[in-house]
């Protein structure tokens, strides 16, 4: 009731005011409205699956069945046919067993008109045809499954097409009424849901206007509208027939299955909104308005095609109006994106939003009960039982249906997945598949085998939706007292001294000219010694540290620029000004109790982040780069190590782009740098050192697929294990990698050979870590079978796919908080109970009110807390990526506009989490953590006083010199005056 009140309050339920829908959905709360909704459907919700006779029955001449217009169409020009299709006519118990496996409450099927009545009329019913449908209905009754029967699903008897010319002839109204009456008499006792006609738009427009579908008449627009006119009248006649003669005894319901696309205005101008409405009027409204509103066509149709559109008499309008007991909706690829006439888009944008279609119907057509009678998507014909892509479309559509019910207040009473089994897909023949059950069309017995989508739908029906899961609930608790809270930046802002007053850098001496200029005048020939640059002179450091302190973090992670410190790759040619800047930065961080975490190398666009000399020599493919890196590391340890508590040798090496040699050398470089620090610097500097690996979680697209699970594990081994296993386990590459590459190389698929480490090299590399550091941003879904080339990795034979129910960022990164918990547990299970740091975790959101990042930070940190408190992962620190938008566009806690930084909302929420050390319960008494003191508080005080003393001494010196000069020149002036 509360949802309905809110819905009514929005003023979006008046017929004829449906265009408010686009404004309404623009105003829904973000990101809350985009999140996956864990909830269940109403208790009496109808779960169904469907088929159409010509698509699955086969037996086209069996037991006296006569040809339909689809038989005639398909037997021309050697086309594929539905002669056998899925052979449902001969496999009734096979089909009903599949229904039992799914656990559906309703089964939608259509009657083959020419099978039941070969002559096309109610005279001479086929006993074999009747026996088939009677046996099917009886079997459904035994199983407790209610039939939903479609009288006409596109397969008009060819004899009626020949005699009357099909639906363009008004005589078909009476013929159809007689056929329907016979069906009501034969089966009405056990059928409570009747559908007169499926998708009259496709029947009329593509059968009699474009000629794209049987009977293939290219009659331009005139015949299309004429056929549609007769279809509406035929439906109305059948509804009134049932209402007056059969409803009192049979107590069933009758409707017509209307299909629709969805359309969005290209912008929110009134003109575009009206054009979008017109698009819906010309497809859905063509049939829905006469039946559900006033018996007549939409005004936009009457205004634009008045010369072509037939007219209803006033009596016919009254007869049409209200001739549906519920709104039967078909929504899927047949109409959306395939069979929709491009002219009927009116230059607006077609999209795939079932939720908005449902809301439109509810608003525009007086809030009818809606039974979704066809919905799904399609997959490639070569896909067999593991149809992850189809499964995720199904999941998305069901989720949108649930949101329409629970959030939008739409009265959806049932959902039908299409279809039960693979079959003949109309104009697409057998080039696609849409079944929940796989059919091998080349086999003799046409056995049905459940696909991943069938198992998904089975579980969905069993649970009646998506009930809330305990693991998805927020966890209350706090992190350990010594937990490291940090911020990460790819690089820091390195600027020259740009805001220091002139007297700090200008060696000249000035005097105050009291007689003429009344200002400072330079004294020619007199120079003061220029002092060295002090850390306090760097305004950019002061600004950045001030911003960092406002976040309340205790760690800051950034990468040095190898190419800037030693631009020529030789430590004999050091850029001392840049090195001094870094020295100042890390020392000032320590002074304010922020621990520096510093990476020696991060791959960047320019020269891979290394000196151009080594880049031109082959980068990491050249063994000399390893030696140069170790020399560079020694320099950094020596000059910066006093203040750096945590070192990272390499930040996110680009594993997917590394050659076998470069990956090999990179591991050696890391190991040599680690041993160098361990032997020469650790004792005095007492720091830690490791490397950072990019570690997004890789989820099997189908949890029911062993192939997908194997693919997920393979990707993790290649992308994380390739560098992690030699360091954290064995000194060698993962066994999975070697076996996979050996197999593929032997088959000639590609040429990528992993080098072999010597025993000495294994000993060198193994154990070169103090902790496991990772960056994590998103979760990817992987499928073992190729669907499309755009996101297919041929080397790993993996298809990356998308779950549209995930929340996504502007750059299409999926927000999947539980992925962080899974990767942390995977690392623990594979590499043991080692200390772990998440040194980068973030999402792109450039707004000041960055609601997406606020959600992201809260929920990813909460999953990290679950990993720590529930799973026992030894997580030592969490770092948000990143610091500012200037250095890492869209990812920052601070927005940079017009040379100014402004804190985003996410900074405040992150600070609150840090202050609470997690998510303590409201009534919990937090255990106080001992405050950590600065490593060099005295140094800080001394440093501050040193700058003050230097400043005072300098001012005193200037004052003395100035007084001397003033006195001297005053006396000299007086003598000259005399």
mmCIF file of C-alpha atoms in Angstrom, residues 31-272:
data_model
loop_
_atom_site.group_PDB
_atom_site.id
_atom_site.type_symbol
_atom_site.label_atom_id
_atom_site.label_comp_id
_atom_site.label_asym_id
_atom_site.label_seq_id
_atom_site.Cartn_x
_atom_site.Cartn_y
_atom_site.Cartn_z
ATOM 1 C CA UNK A 31 22.336 4.475 -7.137
ATOM 2 C CA UNK A 32 19.669 2.877 -4.951
ATOM 3 C CA UNK A 33 17.227 2.367 -7.803
ATOM 4 C CA UNK A 34 19.907 0.708 -9.939
ATOM 5 C CA UNK A 35 20.876 -1.868 -7.346
ATOM 6 C CA UNK A 36 19.905 -5.499 -7.520
ATOM 7 C CA UNK A 37 16.662 -5.962 -5.631
ATOM 8 C CA UNK A 38 16.729 -8.888 -3.235
ATOM 9 C CA UNK A 39 13.048 -9.627 -2.756
ATOM 10 C CA UNK A 40 10.391 -12.152 -3.678
ATOM 11 C CA UNK A 41 7.333 -12.065 -5.892
ATOM 12 C CA UNK A 42 3.746 -12.167 -4.591
ATOM 13 C CA UNK A 43 2.737 -15.577 -3.254
ATOM 14 C CA UNK A 44 0.203 -16.193 -6.032
ATOM 15 C CA UNK A 45 2.593 -15.137 -8.810
ATOM 16 C CA UNK A 46 2.322 -17.288 -11.939
ATOM 17 C CA UNK A 47 5.591 -18.745 -13.255
ATOM 18 C CA UNK A 48 5.263 -19.992 -16.812
ATOM 19 C CA UNK A 49 7.163 -21.089 -19.877
ATOM 20 C CA UNK A 50 5.909 -21.073 -23.437
ATOM 21 C CA UNK A 51 6.084 -22.467 -26.952
ATOM 22 C CA UNK A 52 4.388 -21.871 -30.294
ATOM 23 C CA UNK A 53 3.005 -24.748 -32.357
ATOM 24 C CA UNK A 54 4.889 -24.187 -35.607
ATOM 25 C CA UNK A 55 8.158 -23.645 -33.762
ATOM 26 C CA UNK A 56 8.213 -26.954 -31.896
ATOM 27 C CA UNK A 57 5.543 -29.426 -33.008
ATOM 28 C CA UNK A 58 6.861 -30.699 -36.325
ATOM 29 C CA UNK A 59 4.789 -33.544 -37.809
ATOM 30 C CA UNK A 60 3.745 -31.162 -40.537
ATOM 31 C CA UNK A 61 1.823 -33.741 -42.629
ATOM 32 C CA UNK A 62 1.298 -36.255 -39.863
ATOM 33 C CA UNK A 63 -2.186 -37.513 -39.034
ATOM 34 C CA UNK A 64 -3.907 -35.345 -41.615
ATOM 35 C CA UNK A 65 -2.492 -31.989 -40.645
ATOM 36 C CA UNK A 66 -2.940 -29.439 -43.448
ATOM 37 C CA UNK A 67 -0.380 -26.815 -44.505
ATOM 38 C CA UNK A 68 -0.262 -23.395 -42.870
ATOM 39 C CA UNK A 69 1.048 -20.205 -44.422
ATOM 40 C CA UNK A 70 4.364 -20.897 -42.674
ATOM 41 C CA UNK A 71 4.624 -24.313 -44.308
ATOM 42 C CA UNK A 72 4.060 -22.715 -47.695
ATOM 43 C CA UNK A 73 6.531 -19.926 -46.977
ATOM 44 C CA UNK A 74 9.285 -22.230 -45.739
ATOM 45 C CA UNK A 75 8.998 -24.720 -48.560
ATOM 46 C CA UNK A 76 9.876 -22.025 -51.080
ATOM 47 C CA UNK A 77 13.432 -21.544 -52.301
ATOM 48 C CA UNK A 78 14.929 -24.287 -50.153
ATOM 49 C CA UNK A 79 14.490 -22.495 -46.834
ATOM 50 C CA UNK A 80 14.758 -24.259 -43.493
ATOM 51 C CA UNK A 81 11.362 -25.495 -42.318
ATOM 52 C CA UNK A 82 9.454 -26.460 -39.221
ATOM 53 C CA UNK A 83 8.572 -29.841 -40.731
ATOM 54 C CA UNK A 84 10.205 -31.642 -37.805
ATOM 55 C CA UNK A 85 11.437 -28.797 -35.604
ATOM 56 C CA UNK A 86 11.628 -30.059 -31.990
ATOM 57 C CA UNK A 87 9.182 -32.912 -32.755
ATOM 58 C CA UNK A 88 6.908 -32.048 -29.840
ATOM 59 C CA UNK A 89 3.950 -33.697 -31.575
ATOM 60 C CA UNK A 90 5.591 -37.075 -31.016
ATOM 61 C CA UNK A 91 7.141 -36.311 -27.632
ATOM 62 C CA UNK A 92 4.383 -35.107 -25.363
ATOM 63 C CA UNK A 93 5.721 -36.806 -22.229
ATOM 64 C CA UNK A 94 9.216 -35.554 -22.961
ATOM 65 C CA UNK A 95 7.924 -31.982 -23.003
ATOM 66 C CA UNK A 96 5.843 -32.312 -19.848
ATOM 67 C CA UNK A 97 8.784 -33.861 -18.009
ATOM 68 C CA UNK A 98 10.770 -30.745 -18.869
ATOM 69 C CA UNK A 99 7.959 -28.662 -17.372
ATOM 70 C CA UNK A 100 8.163 -30.779 -14.234
ATOM 71 C CA UNK A 101 11.906 -30.149 -13.971
ATOM 72 C CA UNK A 102 11.360 -26.395 -14.156
ATOM 73 C CA UNK A 103 8.557 -26.422 -11.603
ATOM 74 C CA UNK A 104 6.382 -23.936 -13.508
ATOM 75 C CA UNK A 105 2.779 -23.301 -12.525
ATOM 76 C CA UNK A 106 1.595 -22.459 -16.052
ATOM 77 C CA UNK A 107 2.444 -23.606 -19.577
ATOM 78 C CA UNK A 108 1.659 -21.448 -22.566
ATOM 79 C CA UNK A 109 1.281 -23.241 -25.879
ATOM 80 C CA UNK A 110 -0.595 -22.585 -29.093
ATOM 81 C CA UNK A 111 -3.002 -24.746 -31.057
ATOM 82 C CA UNK A 112 -2.011 -25.465 -34.629
ATOM 83 C CA UNK A 113 -5.188 -24.365 -36.398
ATOM 84 C CA UNK A 114 -4.508 -26.555 -39.426
ATOM 85 C CA UNK A 115 -3.748 -29.588 -37.220
ATOM 86 C CA UNK A 116 -6.991 -29.352 -35.293
ATOM 87 C CA UNK A 117 -9.108 -28.232 -38.285
ATOM 88 C CA UNK A 118 -7.382 -29.180 -41.547
ATOM 89 C CA UNK A 119 -10.110 -27.408 -43.556
ATOM 90 C CA UNK A 120 -9.614 -24.234 -41.575
ATOM 91 C CA UNK A 121 -13.195 -24.235 -40.335
ATOM 92 C CA UNK A 122 -14.969 -25.833 -37.413
ATOM 93 C CA UNK A 123 -16.223 -28.576 -39.721
ATOM 94 C CA UNK A 124 -14.273 -31.816 -39.767
ATOM 95 C CA UNK A 125 -12.054 -31.592 -36.731
ATOM 96 C CA UNK A 126 -9.058 -33.935 -36.810
ATOM 97 C CA UNK A 127 -9.425 -36.623 -34.165
ATOM 98 C CA UNK A 128 -5.643 -37.071 -34.034
ATOM 99 C CA UNK A 129 -5.158 -33.349 -33.573
ATOM 100 C CA UNK A 130 -7.810 -33.221 -30.876
ATOM 101 C CA UNK A 131 -6.291 -36.260 -29.135
ATOM 102 C CA UNK A 132 -2.869 -34.606 -29.028
ATOM 103 C CA UNK A 133 -4.091 -31.395 -27.399
ATOM 104 C CA UNK A 134 -6.487 -33.249 -25.091
ATOM 105 C CA UNK A 135 -3.661 -35.531 -23.928
ATOM 106 C CA UNK A 136 -1.411 -32.534 -23.357
ATOM 107 C CA UNK A 137 -4.034 -30.686 -21.317
ATOM 108 C CA UNK A 138 -4.853 -33.824 -19.309
ATOM 109 C CA UNK A 139 -1.176 -34.396 -18.577
ATOM 110 C CA UNK A 140 -0.791 -30.779 -17.421
ATOM 111 C CA UNK A 141 -3.834 -31.220 -15.200
ATOM 112 C CA UNK A 142 -2.280 -34.308 -13.606
ATOM 113 C CA UNK A 143 0.895 -32.337 -12.893
ATOM 114 C CA UNK A 144 -0.954 -29.364 -11.448
ATOM 115 C CA UNK A 145 0.189 -27.096 -14.293
ATOM 116 C CA UNK A 146 -2.407 -24.719 -15.731
ATOM 117 C CA UNK A 147 -2.540 -24.336 -19.532
ATOM 118 C CA UNK A 148 -2.441 -20.923 -21.183
ATOM 119 C CA UNK A 149 -3.690 -21.549 -24.698
ATOM 120 C CA UNK A 150 -3.111 -19.330 -27.716
ATOM 121 C CA UNK A 151 -5.666 -19.776 -30.500
ATOM 122 C CA UNK A 152 -3.623 -18.120 -33.229
ATOM 123 C CA UNK A 153 0.172 -17.861 -33.197
ATOM 124 C CA UNK A 154 0.877 -16.785 -36.783
ATOM 125 C CA UNK A 155 0.169 -20.152 -38.503
ATOM 126 C CA UNK A 156 -2.996 -19.415 -40.519
ATOM 127 C CA UNK A 157 -4.222 -22.429 -42.506
ATOM 128 C CA UNK A 158 -3.091 -21.989 -46.108
ATOM 129 C CA UNK A 159 -6.624 -22.843 -47.292
ATOM 130 C CA UNK A 160 -8.028 -19.756 -45.538
ATOM 131 C CA UNK A 161 -5.315 -17.636 -47.082
ATOM 132 C CA UNK A 162 -6.215 -18.978 -50.490
ATOM 133 C CA UNK A 163 -9.988 -18.550 -50.053
ATOM 134 C CA UNK A 164 -10.155 -15.206 -48.246
ATOM 135 C CA UNK A 165 -6.776 -13.618 -48.821
ATOM 136 C CA UNK A 166 -6.031 -13.850 -45.115
ATOM 137 C CA UNK A 167 -6.619 -11.168 -42.524
ATOM 138 C CA UNK A 168 -7.240 -8.363 -45.000
ATOM 139 C CA UNK A 169 -10.654 -9.929 -45.596
ATOM 140 C CA UNK A 170 -13.293 -9.040 -43.032
ATOM 141 C CA UNK A 171 -14.817 -12.501 -43.469
ATOM 142 C CA UNK A 172 -11.936 -13.809 -41.360
ATOM 143 C CA UNK A 173 -13.617 -12.257 -38.317
ATOM 144 C CA UNK A 174 -16.464 -14.764 -38.440
ATOM 145 C CA UNK A 175 -14.170 -17.624 -39.442
ATOM 146 C CA UNK A 176 -11.949 -16.952 -36.453
ATOM 147 C CA UNK A 177 -14.943 -16.666 -34.154
ATOM 148 C CA UNK A 178 -16.170 -20.081 -35.265
ATOM 149 C CA UNK A 179 -12.720 -21.602 -34.760
ATOM 150 C CA UNK A 180 -12.475 -20.090 -31.274
ATOM 151 C CA UNK A 181 -15.940 -21.341 -30.356
ATOM 152 C CA UNK A 182 -14.967 -24.876 -31.327
ATOM 153 C CA UNK A 183 -11.835 -24.658 -29.174
ATOM 154 C CA UNK A 184 -13.797 -23.348 -26.206
ATOM 155 C CA UNK A 185 -16.184 -26.281 -26.572
ATOM 156 C CA UNK A 186 -13.401 -28.827 -26.902
ATOM 157 C CA UNK A 187 -10.982 -27.617 -24.231
ATOM 158 C CA UNK A 188 -12.592 -24.781 -22.278
ATOM 159 C CA UNK A 189 -13.504 -26.919 -19.304
ATOM 160 C CA UNK A 190 -9.814 -27.266 -18.401
ATOM 161 C CA UNK A 191 -8.388 -24.005 -19.783
ATOM 162 C CA UNK A 192 -8.686 -20.878 -17.669
ATOM 163 C CA UNK A 193 -6.439 -18.581 -19.713
ATOM 164 C CA UNK A 194 -7.068 -18.001 -23.407
ATOM 165 C CA UNK A 195 -5.056 -15.827 -25.781
ATOM 166 C CA UNK A 196 -6.869 -15.004 -29.015
ATOM 167 C CA UNK A 197 -4.000 -13.726 -31.188
ATOM 168 C CA UNK A 198 -0.255 -13.425 -30.623
ATOM 169 C CA UNK A 199 1.471 -10.193 -31.642
ATOM 170 C CA UNK A 200 -1.044 -8.714 -34.085
ATOM 171 C CA UNK A 201 1.471 -6.000 -35.005
ATOM 172 C CA UNK A 202 3.810 -8.551 -36.585
ATOM 173 C CA UNK A 203 0.913 -10.448 -38.187
ATOM 174 C CA UNK A 204 -0.571 -7.342 -39.801
ATOM 175 C CA UNK A 205 2.437 -5.200 -40.573
ATOM 176 C CA UNK A 206 4.980 -7.783 -41.654
ATOM 177 C CA UNK A 207 2.467 -10.199 -43.130
ATOM 178 C CA UNK A 208 0.526 -7.719 -45.260
ATOM 179 C CA UNK A 209 2.557 -4.506 -45.470
ATOM 180 C CA UNK A 210 6.297 -5.212 -45.619
ATOM 181 C CA UNK A 211 5.827 -8.839 -46.640
ATOM 182 C CA UNK A 212 8.725 -9.882 -44.403
ATOM 183 C CA UNK A 213 6.716 -12.764 -42.929
ATOM 184 C CA UNK A 214 4.021 -15.096 -44.261
ATOM 185 C CA UNK A 215 1.839 -14.693 -46.164
ATOM 186 C CA UNK A 216 4.471 -12.302 -47.548
ATOM 187 C CA UNK A 217 2.132 -9.732 -49.107
ATOM 188 C CA UNK A 218 3.855 -6.436 -49.881
ATOM 189 C CA UNK A 219 0.755 -4.313 -49.729
ATOM 190 C CA UNK A 220 2.343 -1.162 -48.426
ATOM 191 C CA UNK A 221 0.769 0.491 -45.375
ATOM 192 C CA UNK A 222 -2.839 0.268 -46.510
ATOM 193 C CA UNK A 223 -3.157 -3.525 -46.299
ATOM 194 C CA UNK A 224 -1.211 -3.621 -43.036
ATOM 195 C CA UNK A 225 -3.686 -1.293 -41.325
ATOM 196 C CA UNK A 226 -6.601 -3.149 -42.884
ATOM 197 C CA UNK A 227 -5.324 -6.485 -41.539
ATOM 198 C CA UNK A 228 -4.807 -4.925 -38.099
ATOM 199 C CA UNK A 229 -8.362 -3.573 -38.194
ATOM 200 C CA UNK A 230 -9.767 -7.049 -38.801
ATOM 201 C CA UNK A 231 -7.558 -8.618 -36.144
ATOM 202 C CA UNK A 232 -8.941 -6.202 -33.533
ATOM 203 C CA UNK A 233 -12.520 -6.952 -34.603
ATOM 204 C CA UNK A 234 -11.860 -10.700 -34.594
ATOM 205 C CA UNK A 235 -10.419 -10.537 -31.092
ATOM 206 C CA UNK A 236 -13.363 -8.486 -29.819
ATOM 207 C CA UNK A 237 -15.839 -10.950 -31.306
ATOM 208 C CA UNK A 238 -14.114 -13.889 -29.608
ATOM 209 C CA UNK A 239 -13.939 -12.103 -26.257
ATOM 210 C CA UNK A 240 -17.667 -11.301 -26.332
ATOM 211 C CA UNK A 241 -18.389 -14.851 -27.443
ATOM 212 C CA UNK A 242 -16.544 -16.244 -24.437
ATOM 213 C CA UNK A 243 -17.986 -13.626 -22.100
ATOM 214 C CA UNK A 244 -21.590 -14.399 -22.997
ATOM 215 C CA UNK A 245 -21.554 -18.139 -23.777
ATOM 216 C CA UNK A 246 -18.642 -19.717 -21.912
ATOM 217 C CA UNK A 247 -17.487 -17.600 -19.001
ATOM 218 C CA UNK A 248 -20.417 -18.440 -16.682
ATOM 219 C CA UNK A 249 -19.594 -22.162 -16.834
ATOM 220 C CA UNK A 250 -15.870 -22.252 -17.602
ATOM 221 C CA UNK A 251 -14.865 -19.204 -15.509
ATOM 222 C CA UNK A 252 -11.803 -18.466 -17.583
ATOM 223 C CA UNK A 253 -10.176 -15.281 -18.844
ATOM 224 C CA UNK A 254 -9.453 -14.070 -22.350
ATOM 225 C CA UNK A 255 -6.923 -11.582 -23.682
ATOM 226 C CA UNK A 256 -4.732 -10.804 -26.698
ATOM 227 C CA UNK A 257 -0.924 -10.970 -26.562
ATOM 228 C CA UNK A 258 0.409 -7.554 -27.527
ATOM 229 C CA UNK A 259 4.090 -7.010 -28.181
ATOM 230 C CA UNK A 260 5.993 -3.821 -27.664
ATOM 231 C CA UNK A 261 9.388 -2.282 -27.940
ATOM 232 C CA UNK A 262 10.626 0.492 -25.673
ATOM 233 C CA UNK A 263 11.716 3.915 -26.856
ATOM 234 C CA UNK A 264 13.548 6.783 -25.159
ATOM 235 C CA UNK A 265 13.552 10.386 -26.403
ATOM 236 C CA UNK A 266 16.947 11.463 -27.704
ATOM 237 C CA UNK A 267 16.607 14.423 -25.343
ATOM 238 C CA UNK A 268 14.001 15.561 -22.867
ATOM 239 C CA UNK A 269 12.375 18.221 -25.046
ATOM 240 C CA UNK A 270 8.621 18.129 -25.375
ATOM 241 C CA UNK A 271 8.905 17.387 -29.082
ATOM 242 C CA UNK A 272 11.122 14.332 -28.588
#
